[in-house]
PDB file of C-alpha atoms in Angstrom:
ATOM      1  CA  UNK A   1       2.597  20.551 -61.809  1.00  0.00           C
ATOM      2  CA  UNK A   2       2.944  20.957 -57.761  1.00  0.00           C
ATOM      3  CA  UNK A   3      -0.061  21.606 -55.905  1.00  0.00           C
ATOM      4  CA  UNK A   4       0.606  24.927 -53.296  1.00  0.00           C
ATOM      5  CA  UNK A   5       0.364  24.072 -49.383  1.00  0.00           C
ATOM      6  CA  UNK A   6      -0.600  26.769 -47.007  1.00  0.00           C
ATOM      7  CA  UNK A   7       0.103  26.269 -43.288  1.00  0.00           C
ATOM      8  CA  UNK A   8      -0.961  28.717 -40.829  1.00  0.00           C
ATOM      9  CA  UNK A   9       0.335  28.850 -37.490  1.00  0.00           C
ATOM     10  CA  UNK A  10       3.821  27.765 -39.216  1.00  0.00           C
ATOM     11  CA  UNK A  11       5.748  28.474 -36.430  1.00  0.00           C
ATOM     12  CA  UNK A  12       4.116  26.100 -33.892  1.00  0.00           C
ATOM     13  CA  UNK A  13       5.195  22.497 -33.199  1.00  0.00           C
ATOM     14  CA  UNK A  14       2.564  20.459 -35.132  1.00  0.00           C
ATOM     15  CA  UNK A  15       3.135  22.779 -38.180  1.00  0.00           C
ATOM     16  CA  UNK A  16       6.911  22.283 -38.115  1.00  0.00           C
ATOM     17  CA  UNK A  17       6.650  18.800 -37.916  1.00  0.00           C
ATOM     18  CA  UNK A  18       3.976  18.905 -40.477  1.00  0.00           C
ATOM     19  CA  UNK A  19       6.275  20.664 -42.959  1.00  0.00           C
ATOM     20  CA  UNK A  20       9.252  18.336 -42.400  1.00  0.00           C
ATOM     21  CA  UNK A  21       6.993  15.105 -43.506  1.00  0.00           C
ATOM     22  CA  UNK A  22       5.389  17.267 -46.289  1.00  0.00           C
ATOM     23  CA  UNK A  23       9.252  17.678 -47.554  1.00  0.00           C
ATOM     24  CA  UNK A  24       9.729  14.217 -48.144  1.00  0.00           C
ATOM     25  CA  UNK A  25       6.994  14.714 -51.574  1.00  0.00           C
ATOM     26  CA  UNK A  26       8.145  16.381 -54.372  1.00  0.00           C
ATOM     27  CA  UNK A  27       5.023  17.398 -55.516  1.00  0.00           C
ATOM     28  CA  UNK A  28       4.000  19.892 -53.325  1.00  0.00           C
ATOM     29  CA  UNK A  29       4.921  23.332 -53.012  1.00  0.00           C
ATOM     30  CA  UNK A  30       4.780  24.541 -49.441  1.00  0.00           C
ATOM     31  CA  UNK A  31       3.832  28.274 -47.866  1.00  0.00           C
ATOM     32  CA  UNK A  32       4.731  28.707 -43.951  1.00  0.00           C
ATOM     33  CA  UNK A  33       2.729  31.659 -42.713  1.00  0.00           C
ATOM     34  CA  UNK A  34       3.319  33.676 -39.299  1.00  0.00           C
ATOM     35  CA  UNK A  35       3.107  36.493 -37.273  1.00  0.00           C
ATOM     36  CA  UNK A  36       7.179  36.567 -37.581  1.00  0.00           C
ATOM     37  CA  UNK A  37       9.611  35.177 -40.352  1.00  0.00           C
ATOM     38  CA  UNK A  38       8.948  31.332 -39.466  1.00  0.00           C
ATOM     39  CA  UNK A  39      12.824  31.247 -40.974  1.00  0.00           C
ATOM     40  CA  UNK A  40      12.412  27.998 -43.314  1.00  0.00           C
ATOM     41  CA  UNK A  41      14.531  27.086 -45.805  1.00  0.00           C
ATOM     42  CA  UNK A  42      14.096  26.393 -49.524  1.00  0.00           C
ATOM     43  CA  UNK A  43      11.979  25.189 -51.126  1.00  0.00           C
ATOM     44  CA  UNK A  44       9.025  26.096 -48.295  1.00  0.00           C
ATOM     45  CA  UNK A  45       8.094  29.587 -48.863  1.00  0.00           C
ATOM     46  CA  UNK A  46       7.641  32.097 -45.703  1.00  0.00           C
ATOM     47  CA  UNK A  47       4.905  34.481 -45.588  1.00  0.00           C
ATOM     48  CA  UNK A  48       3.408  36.728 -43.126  1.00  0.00           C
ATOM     49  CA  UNK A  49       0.005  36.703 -41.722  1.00  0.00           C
ATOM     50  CA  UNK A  50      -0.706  40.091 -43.895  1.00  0.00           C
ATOM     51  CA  UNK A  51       0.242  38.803 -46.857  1.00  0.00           C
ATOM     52  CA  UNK A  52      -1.820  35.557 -47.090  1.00  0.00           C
ATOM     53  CA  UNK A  53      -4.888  37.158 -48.726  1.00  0.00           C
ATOM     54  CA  UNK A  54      -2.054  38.409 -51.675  1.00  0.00           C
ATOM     55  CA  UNK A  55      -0.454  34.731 -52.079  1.00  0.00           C
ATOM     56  CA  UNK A  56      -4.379  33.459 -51.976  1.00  0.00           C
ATOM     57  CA  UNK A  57      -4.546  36.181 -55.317  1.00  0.00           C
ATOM     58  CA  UNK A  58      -1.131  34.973 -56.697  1.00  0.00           C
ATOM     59  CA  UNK A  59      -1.292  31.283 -56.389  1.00  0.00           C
ATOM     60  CA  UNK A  60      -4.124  28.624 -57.094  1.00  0.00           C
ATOM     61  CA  UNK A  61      -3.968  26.736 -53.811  1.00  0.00           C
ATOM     62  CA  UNK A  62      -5.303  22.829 -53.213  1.00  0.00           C
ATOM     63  CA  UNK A  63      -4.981  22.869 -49.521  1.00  0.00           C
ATOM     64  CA  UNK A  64      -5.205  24.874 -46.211  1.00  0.00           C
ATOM     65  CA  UNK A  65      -3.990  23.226 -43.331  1.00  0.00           C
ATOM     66  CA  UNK A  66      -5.595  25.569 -40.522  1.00  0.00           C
ATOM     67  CA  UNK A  67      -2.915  25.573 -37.604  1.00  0.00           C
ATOM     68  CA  UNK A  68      -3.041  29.001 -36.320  1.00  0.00           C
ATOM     69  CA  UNK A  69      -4.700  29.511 -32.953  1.00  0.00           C
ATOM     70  CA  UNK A  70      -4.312  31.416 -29.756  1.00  0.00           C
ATOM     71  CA  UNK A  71      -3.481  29.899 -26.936  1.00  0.00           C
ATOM     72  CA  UNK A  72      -1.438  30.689 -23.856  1.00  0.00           C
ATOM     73  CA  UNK A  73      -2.423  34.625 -24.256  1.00  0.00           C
ATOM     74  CA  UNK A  74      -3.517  37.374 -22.223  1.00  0.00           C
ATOM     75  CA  UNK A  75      -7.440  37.456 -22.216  1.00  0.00           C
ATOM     76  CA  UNK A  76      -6.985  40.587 -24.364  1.00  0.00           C
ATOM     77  CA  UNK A  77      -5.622  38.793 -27.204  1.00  0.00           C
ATOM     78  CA  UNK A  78      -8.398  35.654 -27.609  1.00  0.00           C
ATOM     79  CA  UNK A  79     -10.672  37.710 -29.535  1.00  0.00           C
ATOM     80  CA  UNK A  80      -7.282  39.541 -32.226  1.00  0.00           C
ATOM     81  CA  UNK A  81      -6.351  35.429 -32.344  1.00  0.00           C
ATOM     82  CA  UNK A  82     -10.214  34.152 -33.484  1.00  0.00           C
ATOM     83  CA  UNK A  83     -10.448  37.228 -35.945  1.00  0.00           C
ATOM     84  CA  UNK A  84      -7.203  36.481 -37.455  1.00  0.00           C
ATOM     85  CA  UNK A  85      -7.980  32.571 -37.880  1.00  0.00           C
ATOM     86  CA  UNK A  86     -11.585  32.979 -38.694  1.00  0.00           C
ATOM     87  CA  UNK A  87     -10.425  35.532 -41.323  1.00  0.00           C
ATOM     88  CA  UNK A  88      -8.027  33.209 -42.522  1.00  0.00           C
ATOM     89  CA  UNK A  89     -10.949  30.838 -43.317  1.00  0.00           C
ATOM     90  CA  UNK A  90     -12.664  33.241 -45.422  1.00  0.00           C
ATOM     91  CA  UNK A  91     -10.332  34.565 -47.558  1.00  0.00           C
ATOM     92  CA  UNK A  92     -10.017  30.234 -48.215  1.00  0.00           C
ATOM     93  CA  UNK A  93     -13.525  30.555 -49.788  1.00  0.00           C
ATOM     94  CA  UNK A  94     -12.913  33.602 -51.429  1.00  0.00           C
ATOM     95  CA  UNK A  95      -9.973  32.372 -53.118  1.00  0.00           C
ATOM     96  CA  UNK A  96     -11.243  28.711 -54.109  1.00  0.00           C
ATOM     97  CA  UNK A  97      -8.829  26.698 -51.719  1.00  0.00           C
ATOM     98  CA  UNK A  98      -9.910  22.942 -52.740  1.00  0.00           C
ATOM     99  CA  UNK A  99      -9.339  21.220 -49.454  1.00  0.00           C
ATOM    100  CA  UNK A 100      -9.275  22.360 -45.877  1.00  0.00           C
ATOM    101  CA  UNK A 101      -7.852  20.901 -42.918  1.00  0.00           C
ATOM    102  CA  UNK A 102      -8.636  22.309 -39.885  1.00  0.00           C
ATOM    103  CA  UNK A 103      -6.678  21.169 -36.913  1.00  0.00           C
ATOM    104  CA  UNK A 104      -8.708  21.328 -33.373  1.00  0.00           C
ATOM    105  CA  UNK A 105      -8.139  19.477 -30.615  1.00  0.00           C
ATOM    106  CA  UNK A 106      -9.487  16.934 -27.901  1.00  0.00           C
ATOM    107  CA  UNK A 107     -10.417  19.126 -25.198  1.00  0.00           C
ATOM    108  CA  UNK A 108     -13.691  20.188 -26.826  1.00  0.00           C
ATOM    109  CA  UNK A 109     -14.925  16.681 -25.130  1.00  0.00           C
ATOM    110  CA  UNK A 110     -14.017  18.638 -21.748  1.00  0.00           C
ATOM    111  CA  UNK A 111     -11.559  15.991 -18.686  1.00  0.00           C
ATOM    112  CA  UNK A 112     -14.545  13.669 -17.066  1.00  0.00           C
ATOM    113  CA  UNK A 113     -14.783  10.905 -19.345  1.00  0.00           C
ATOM    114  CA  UNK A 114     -15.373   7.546 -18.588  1.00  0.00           C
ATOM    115  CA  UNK A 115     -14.234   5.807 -21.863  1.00  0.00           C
ATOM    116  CA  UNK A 116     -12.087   6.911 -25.154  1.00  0.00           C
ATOM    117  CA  UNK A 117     -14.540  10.026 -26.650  1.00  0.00           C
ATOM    118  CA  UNK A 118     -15.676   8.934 -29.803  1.00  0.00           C
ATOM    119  CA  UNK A 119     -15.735  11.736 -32.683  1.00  0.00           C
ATOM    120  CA  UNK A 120     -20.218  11.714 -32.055  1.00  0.00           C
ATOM    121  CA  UNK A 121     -19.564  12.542 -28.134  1.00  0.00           C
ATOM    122  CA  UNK A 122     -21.247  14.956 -26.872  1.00  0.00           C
ATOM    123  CA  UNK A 123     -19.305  18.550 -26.700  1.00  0.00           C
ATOM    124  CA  UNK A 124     -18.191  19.776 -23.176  1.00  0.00           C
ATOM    125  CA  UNK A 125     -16.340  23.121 -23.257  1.00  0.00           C
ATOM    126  CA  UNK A 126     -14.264  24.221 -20.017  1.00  0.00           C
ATOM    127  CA  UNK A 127     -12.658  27.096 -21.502  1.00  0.00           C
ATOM    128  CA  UNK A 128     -11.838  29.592 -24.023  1.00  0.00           C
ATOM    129  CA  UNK A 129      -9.433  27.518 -25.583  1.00  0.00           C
ATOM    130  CA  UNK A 130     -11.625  24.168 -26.453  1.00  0.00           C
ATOM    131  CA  UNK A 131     -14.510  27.066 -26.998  1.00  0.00           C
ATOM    132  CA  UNK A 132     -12.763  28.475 -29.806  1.00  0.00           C
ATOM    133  CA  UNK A 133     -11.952  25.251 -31.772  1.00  0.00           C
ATOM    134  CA  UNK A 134     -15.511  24.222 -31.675  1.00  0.00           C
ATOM    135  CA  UNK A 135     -16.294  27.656 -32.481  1.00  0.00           C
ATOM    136  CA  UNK A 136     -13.941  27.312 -35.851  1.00  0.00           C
ATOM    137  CA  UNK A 137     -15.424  23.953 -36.663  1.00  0.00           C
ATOM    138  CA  UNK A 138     -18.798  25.380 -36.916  1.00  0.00           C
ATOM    139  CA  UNK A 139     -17.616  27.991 -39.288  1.00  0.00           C
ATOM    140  CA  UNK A 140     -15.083  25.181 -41.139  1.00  0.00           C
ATOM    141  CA  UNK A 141     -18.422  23.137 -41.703  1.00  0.00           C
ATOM    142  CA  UNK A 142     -20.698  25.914 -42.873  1.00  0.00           C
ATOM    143  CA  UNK A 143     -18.219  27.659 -45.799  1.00  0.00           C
ATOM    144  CA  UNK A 144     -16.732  24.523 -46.832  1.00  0.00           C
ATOM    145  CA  UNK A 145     -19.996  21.864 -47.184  1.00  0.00           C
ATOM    146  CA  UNK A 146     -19.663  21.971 -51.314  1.00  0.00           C
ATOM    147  CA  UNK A 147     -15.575  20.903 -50.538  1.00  0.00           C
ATOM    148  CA  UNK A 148     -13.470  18.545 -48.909  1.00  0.00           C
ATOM    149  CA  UNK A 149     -12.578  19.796 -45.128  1.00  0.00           C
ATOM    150  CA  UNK A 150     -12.156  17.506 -41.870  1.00  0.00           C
ATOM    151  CA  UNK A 151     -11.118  19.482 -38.803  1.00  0.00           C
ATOM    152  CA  UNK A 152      -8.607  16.748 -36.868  1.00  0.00           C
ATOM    153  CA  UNK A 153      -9.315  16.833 -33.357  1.00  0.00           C
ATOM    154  CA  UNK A 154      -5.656  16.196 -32.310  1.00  0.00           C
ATOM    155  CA  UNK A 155      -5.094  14.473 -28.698  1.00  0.00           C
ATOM    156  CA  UNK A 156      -2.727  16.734 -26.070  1.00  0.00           C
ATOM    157  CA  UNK A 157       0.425  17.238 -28.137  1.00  0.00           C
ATOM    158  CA  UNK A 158       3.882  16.706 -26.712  1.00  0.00           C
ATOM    159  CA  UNK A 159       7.214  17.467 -27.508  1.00  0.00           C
ATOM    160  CA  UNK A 160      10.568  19.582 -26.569  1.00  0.00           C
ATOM    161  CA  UNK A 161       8.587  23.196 -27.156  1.00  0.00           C
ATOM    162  CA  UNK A 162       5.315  22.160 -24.628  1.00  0.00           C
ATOM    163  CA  UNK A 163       6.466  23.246 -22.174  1.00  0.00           C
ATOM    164  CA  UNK A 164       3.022  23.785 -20.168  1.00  0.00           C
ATOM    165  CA  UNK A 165       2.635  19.943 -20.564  1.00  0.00           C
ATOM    166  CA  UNK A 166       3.059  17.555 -17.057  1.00  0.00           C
ATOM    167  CA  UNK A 167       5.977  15.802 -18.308  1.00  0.00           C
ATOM    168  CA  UNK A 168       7.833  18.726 -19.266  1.00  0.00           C
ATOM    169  CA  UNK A 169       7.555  20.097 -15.918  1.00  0.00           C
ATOM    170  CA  UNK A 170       8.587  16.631 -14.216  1.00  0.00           C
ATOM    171  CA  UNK A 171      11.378  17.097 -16.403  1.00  0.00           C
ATOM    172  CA  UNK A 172      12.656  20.416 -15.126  1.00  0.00           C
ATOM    173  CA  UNK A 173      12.186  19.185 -11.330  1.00  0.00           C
ATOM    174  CA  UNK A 174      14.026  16.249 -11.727  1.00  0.00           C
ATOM    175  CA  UNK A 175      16.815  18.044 -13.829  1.00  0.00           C
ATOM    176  CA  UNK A 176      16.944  20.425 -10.713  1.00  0.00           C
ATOM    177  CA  UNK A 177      17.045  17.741  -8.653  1.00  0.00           C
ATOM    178  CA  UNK A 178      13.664  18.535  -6.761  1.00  0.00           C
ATOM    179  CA  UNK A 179      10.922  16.095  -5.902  1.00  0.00           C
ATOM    180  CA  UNK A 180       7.904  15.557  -7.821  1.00  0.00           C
ATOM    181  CA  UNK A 181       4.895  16.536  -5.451  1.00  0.00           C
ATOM    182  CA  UNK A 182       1.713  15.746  -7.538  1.00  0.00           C
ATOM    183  CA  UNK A 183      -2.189  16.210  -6.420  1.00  0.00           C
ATOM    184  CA  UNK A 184      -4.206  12.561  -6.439  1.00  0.00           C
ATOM    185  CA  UNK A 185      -2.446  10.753  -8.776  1.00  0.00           C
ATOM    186  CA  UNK A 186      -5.324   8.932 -10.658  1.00  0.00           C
ATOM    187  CA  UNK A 187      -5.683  11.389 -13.435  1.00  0.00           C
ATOM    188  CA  UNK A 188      -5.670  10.055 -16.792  1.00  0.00           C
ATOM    189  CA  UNK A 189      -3.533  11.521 -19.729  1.00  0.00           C
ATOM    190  CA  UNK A 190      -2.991  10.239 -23.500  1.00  0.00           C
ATOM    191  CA  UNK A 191      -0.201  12.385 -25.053  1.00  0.00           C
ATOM    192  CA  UNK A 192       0.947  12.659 -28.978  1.00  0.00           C
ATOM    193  CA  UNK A 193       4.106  13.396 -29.532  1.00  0.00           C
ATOM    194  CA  UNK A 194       4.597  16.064 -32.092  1.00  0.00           C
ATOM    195  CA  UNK A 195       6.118  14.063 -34.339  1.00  0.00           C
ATOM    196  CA  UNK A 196       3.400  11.463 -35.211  1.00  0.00           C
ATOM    197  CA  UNK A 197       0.751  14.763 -35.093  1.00  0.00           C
ATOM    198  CA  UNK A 198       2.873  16.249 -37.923  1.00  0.00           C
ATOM    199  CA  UNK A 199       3.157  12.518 -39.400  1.00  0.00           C
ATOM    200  CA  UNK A 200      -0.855  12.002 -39.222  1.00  0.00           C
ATOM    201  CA  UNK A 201      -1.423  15.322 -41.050  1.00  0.00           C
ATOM    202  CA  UNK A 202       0.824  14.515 -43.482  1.00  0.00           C
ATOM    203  CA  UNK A 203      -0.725  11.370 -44.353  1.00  0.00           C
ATOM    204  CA  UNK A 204      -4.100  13.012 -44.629  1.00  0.00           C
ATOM    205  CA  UNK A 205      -2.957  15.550 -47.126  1.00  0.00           C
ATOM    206  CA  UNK A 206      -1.249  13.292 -49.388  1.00  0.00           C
ATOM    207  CA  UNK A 207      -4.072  10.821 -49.042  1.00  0.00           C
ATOM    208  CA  UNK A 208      -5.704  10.253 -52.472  1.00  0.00           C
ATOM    209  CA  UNK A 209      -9.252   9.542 -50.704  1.00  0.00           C
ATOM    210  CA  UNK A 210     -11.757  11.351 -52.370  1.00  0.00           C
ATOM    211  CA  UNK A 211     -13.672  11.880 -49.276  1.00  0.00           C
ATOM    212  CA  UNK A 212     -12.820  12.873 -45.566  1.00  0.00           C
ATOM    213  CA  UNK A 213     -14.957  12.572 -42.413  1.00  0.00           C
ATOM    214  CA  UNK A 214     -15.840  15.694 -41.007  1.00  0.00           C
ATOM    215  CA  UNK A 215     -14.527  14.785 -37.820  1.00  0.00           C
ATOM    216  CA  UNK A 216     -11.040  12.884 -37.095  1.00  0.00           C
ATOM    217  CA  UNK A 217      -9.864  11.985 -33.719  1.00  0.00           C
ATOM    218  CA  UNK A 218      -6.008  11.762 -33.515  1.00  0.00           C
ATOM    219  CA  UNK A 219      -3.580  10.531 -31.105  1.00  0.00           C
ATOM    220  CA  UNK A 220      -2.337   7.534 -29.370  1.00  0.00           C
ATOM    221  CA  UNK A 221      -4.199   4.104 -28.268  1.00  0.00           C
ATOM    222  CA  UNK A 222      -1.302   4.381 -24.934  1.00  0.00           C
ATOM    223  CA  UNK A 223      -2.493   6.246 -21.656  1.00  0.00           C
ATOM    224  CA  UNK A 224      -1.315   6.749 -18.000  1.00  0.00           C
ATOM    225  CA  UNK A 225      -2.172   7.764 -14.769  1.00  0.00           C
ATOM    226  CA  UNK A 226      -0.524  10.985 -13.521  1.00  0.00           C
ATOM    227  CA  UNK A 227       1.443   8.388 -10.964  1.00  0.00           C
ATOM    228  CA  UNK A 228       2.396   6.281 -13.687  1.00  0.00           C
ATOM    229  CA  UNK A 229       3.645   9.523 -15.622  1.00  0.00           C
ATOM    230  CA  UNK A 230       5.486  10.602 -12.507  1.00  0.00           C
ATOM    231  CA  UNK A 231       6.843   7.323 -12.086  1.00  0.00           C
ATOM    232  CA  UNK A 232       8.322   6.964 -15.566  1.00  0.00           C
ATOM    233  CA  UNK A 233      10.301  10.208 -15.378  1.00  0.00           C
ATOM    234  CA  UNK A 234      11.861   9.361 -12.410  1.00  0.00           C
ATOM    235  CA  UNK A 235      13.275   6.064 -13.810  1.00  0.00           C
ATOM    236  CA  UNK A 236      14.659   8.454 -16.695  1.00  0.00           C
ATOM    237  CA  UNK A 237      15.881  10.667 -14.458  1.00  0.00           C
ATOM    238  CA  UNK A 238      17.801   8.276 -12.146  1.00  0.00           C
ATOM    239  CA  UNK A 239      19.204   6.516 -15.384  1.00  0.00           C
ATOM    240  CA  UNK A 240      20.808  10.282 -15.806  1.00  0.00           C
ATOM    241  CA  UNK A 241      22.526  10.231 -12.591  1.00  0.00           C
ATOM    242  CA  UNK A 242      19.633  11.636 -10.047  1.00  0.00           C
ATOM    243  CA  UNK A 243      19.960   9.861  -7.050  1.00  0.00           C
ATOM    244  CA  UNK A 244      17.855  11.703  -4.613  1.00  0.00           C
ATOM    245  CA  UNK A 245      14.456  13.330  -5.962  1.00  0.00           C
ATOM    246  CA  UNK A 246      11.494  10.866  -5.159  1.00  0.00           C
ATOM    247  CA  UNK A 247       7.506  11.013  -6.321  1.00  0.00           C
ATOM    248  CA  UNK A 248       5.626  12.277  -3.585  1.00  0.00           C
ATOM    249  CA  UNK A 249       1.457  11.746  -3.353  1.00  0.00           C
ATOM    250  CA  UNK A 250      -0.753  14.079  -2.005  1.00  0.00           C
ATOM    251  CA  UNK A 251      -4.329  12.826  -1.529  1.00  0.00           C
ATOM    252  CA  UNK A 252      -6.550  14.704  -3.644  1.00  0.00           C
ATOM    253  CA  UNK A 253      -9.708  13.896  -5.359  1.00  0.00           C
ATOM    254  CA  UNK A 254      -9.652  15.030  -9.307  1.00  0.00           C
ATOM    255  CA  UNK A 255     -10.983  13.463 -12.086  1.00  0.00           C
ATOM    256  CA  UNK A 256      -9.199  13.608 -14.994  1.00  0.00           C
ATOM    257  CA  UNK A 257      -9.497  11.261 -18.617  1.00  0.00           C
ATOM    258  CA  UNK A 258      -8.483  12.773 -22.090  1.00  0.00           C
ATOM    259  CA  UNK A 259      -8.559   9.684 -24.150  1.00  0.00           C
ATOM    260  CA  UNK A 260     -10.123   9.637 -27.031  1.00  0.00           C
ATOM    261  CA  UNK A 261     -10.854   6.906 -29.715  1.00  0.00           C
ATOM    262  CA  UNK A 262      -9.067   7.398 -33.137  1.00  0.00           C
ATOM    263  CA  UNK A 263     -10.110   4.016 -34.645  1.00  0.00           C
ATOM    264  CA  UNK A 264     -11.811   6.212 -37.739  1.00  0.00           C
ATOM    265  CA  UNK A 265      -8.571   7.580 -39.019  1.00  0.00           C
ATOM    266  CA  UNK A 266      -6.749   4.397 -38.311  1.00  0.00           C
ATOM    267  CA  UNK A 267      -9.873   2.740 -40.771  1.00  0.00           C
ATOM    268  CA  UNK A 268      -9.372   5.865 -43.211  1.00  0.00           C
ATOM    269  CA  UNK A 269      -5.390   6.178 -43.328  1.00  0.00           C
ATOM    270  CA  UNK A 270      -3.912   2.956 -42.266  1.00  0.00           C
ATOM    271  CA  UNK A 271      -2.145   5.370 -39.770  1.00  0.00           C
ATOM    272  CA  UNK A 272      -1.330   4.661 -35.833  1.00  0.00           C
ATOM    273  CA  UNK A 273       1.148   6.914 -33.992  1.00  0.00           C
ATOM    274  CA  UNK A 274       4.863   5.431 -33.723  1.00  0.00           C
ATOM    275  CA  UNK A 275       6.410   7.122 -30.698  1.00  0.00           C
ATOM    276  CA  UNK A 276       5.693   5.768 -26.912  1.00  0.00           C
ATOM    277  CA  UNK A 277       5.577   8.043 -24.396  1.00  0.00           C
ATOM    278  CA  UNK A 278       8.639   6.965 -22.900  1.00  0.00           C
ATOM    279  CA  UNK A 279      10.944   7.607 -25.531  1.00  0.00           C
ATOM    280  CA  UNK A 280       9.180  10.819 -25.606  1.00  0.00           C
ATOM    281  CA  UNK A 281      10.128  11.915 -22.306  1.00  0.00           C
ATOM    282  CA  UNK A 282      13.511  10.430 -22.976  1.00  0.00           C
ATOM    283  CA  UNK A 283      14.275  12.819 -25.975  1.00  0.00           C
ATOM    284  CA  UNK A 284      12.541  15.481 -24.111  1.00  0.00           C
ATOM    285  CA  UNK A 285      14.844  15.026 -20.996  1.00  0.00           C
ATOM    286  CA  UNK A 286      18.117  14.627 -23.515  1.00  0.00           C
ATOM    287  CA  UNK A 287      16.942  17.970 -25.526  1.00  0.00           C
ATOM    288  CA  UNK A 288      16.516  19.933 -21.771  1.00  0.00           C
ATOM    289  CA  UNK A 289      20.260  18.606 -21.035  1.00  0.00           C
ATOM    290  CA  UNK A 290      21.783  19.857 -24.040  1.00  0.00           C
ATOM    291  CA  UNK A 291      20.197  23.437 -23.400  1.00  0.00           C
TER     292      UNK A 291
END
């Protein structure tokens, strides 16, 4: 008999990517809720956000994989986005979902750190944003302690559709032929791609381990300085034909690391992430040409 999926926040990204690695198993059937018609095809079943707490009723469901989150809103809509997901969470309980996944994210360590964060760190919140994951994972741990939850704190996701993300907007200089002016130059970044996020929560679902941490760090073990970022999609960009846009440095004094360490899951799911950044910013630069 399949076990029943449901993904919030279908729409997004990770979730996407998430549902085309779930479709590889035969033995799952998968719901994609939204605010909108998420517009998969058979056999993952759409849903809106107003009908989840009927398919809860309708279906026996062994897993929740908690996607759904506000984020590049008006401050108006924070508070409609944390009732929605927090609701979401409830109505899990109510309904006897058997495993939870919760995906947060890596900016609940907050940007000054001087080695990988390690899922014990101490919590620095900087903004609404990282606020409101920690926020969930206090609820996630509190409903669910007599079941099996984790909530994955997932490094900075990248991809074609991140478009608020560094490279993404080196890209779209460089495709306009501008320069790339950055600030300092020594900040640190570690990006996923969305791929191995959707990969890495795959793997976690179809896991047959009994028991999960209640913390997972996931991402990459590659990082850059901001320079070195610059720097690398400029080389992409001049093997496209740009022959005039340069890196310029502006002395500024910001400190930046979002590394984290994600040896646990590594231990737990015999999983690392596949794609390097450069071939990242490659298909990202390829996907931004076609458009």
């Amino acid at each position: 008999m399949k076990k029943n999926i449901l993904i919030t926040g279908a729409s997004g990204i990770v979730a996407s990517e998430l549902i085309s690695n779930l479709l590889k198993f035969t033995d799952y059937r998968i719901f994609a809720a939204s605010r909108h018609n998420a517009g998969y095809e058979a056999p993952v079943y759409n849903i809106l956000n107003e009908q989840i707490e009927r398919c809860l009723q309708e279906n026996e469901f062994d897993c929740l994989i908690h996607c759904a989150y506000p984020r590049n809103v008006s401050e108006t809509q924070w508070a409609s986005g944390l009732d929605f997901g927090i609701t979401v969470l409830f109505l899990a309980r109510k309904y006897n979902v058997k495993r939870i996944v919760h995906v947060s994210s890596q900016s609940i360590y907050g940007w000054k750190r001087n080695i990988p964060a390690v899922e014990g760190d101490t919590i620095v919140l900087n903004n609404p944003y990282g606020t409101g994951k920690y926020c969930t994972e206090l609820i996630v741990k509190q409903i669910f302690a007599d079941r099996l939850y984790t909530n994955v704190r997932l490094a900075t996701v990248i991809g074609e559709r991140t478009e608020e993300r560094v490279p993404n907007k080196f890209i779209h200089h460089l495709i306009d032929g501008d320069d790339l002016n950055i600030q300092g130059g020594g900040q640190i970044f570690s990006f996923l791609d969305a791929r191995d996020a959707g990969e890495a929560l795959c793997k976690l679902i179809v896991s047959e381990k009994e028991d999960w941490c209640e913390i997972y760090n996931v991402g990459t073990e590659e990082y850059y300085s901001l320079l070195e970022i610059a720097e690398m999609c400029l080389s992409i960009s001049k093997a496209y034909g740009n022959r005039t846009s340069k890196v310029l440095v502006h002395p500024a004094d910001f400190t930046l690391n979002n590394r984290m360490d994600c040896s646990l899951f590594h231990r737990d799911f015999n999983w690392k992430a596949k794609h390097k950044l450069n071939e990242t910013i490659e298909d990202i630069y390829q996907s931004y040409l076609r458009a």
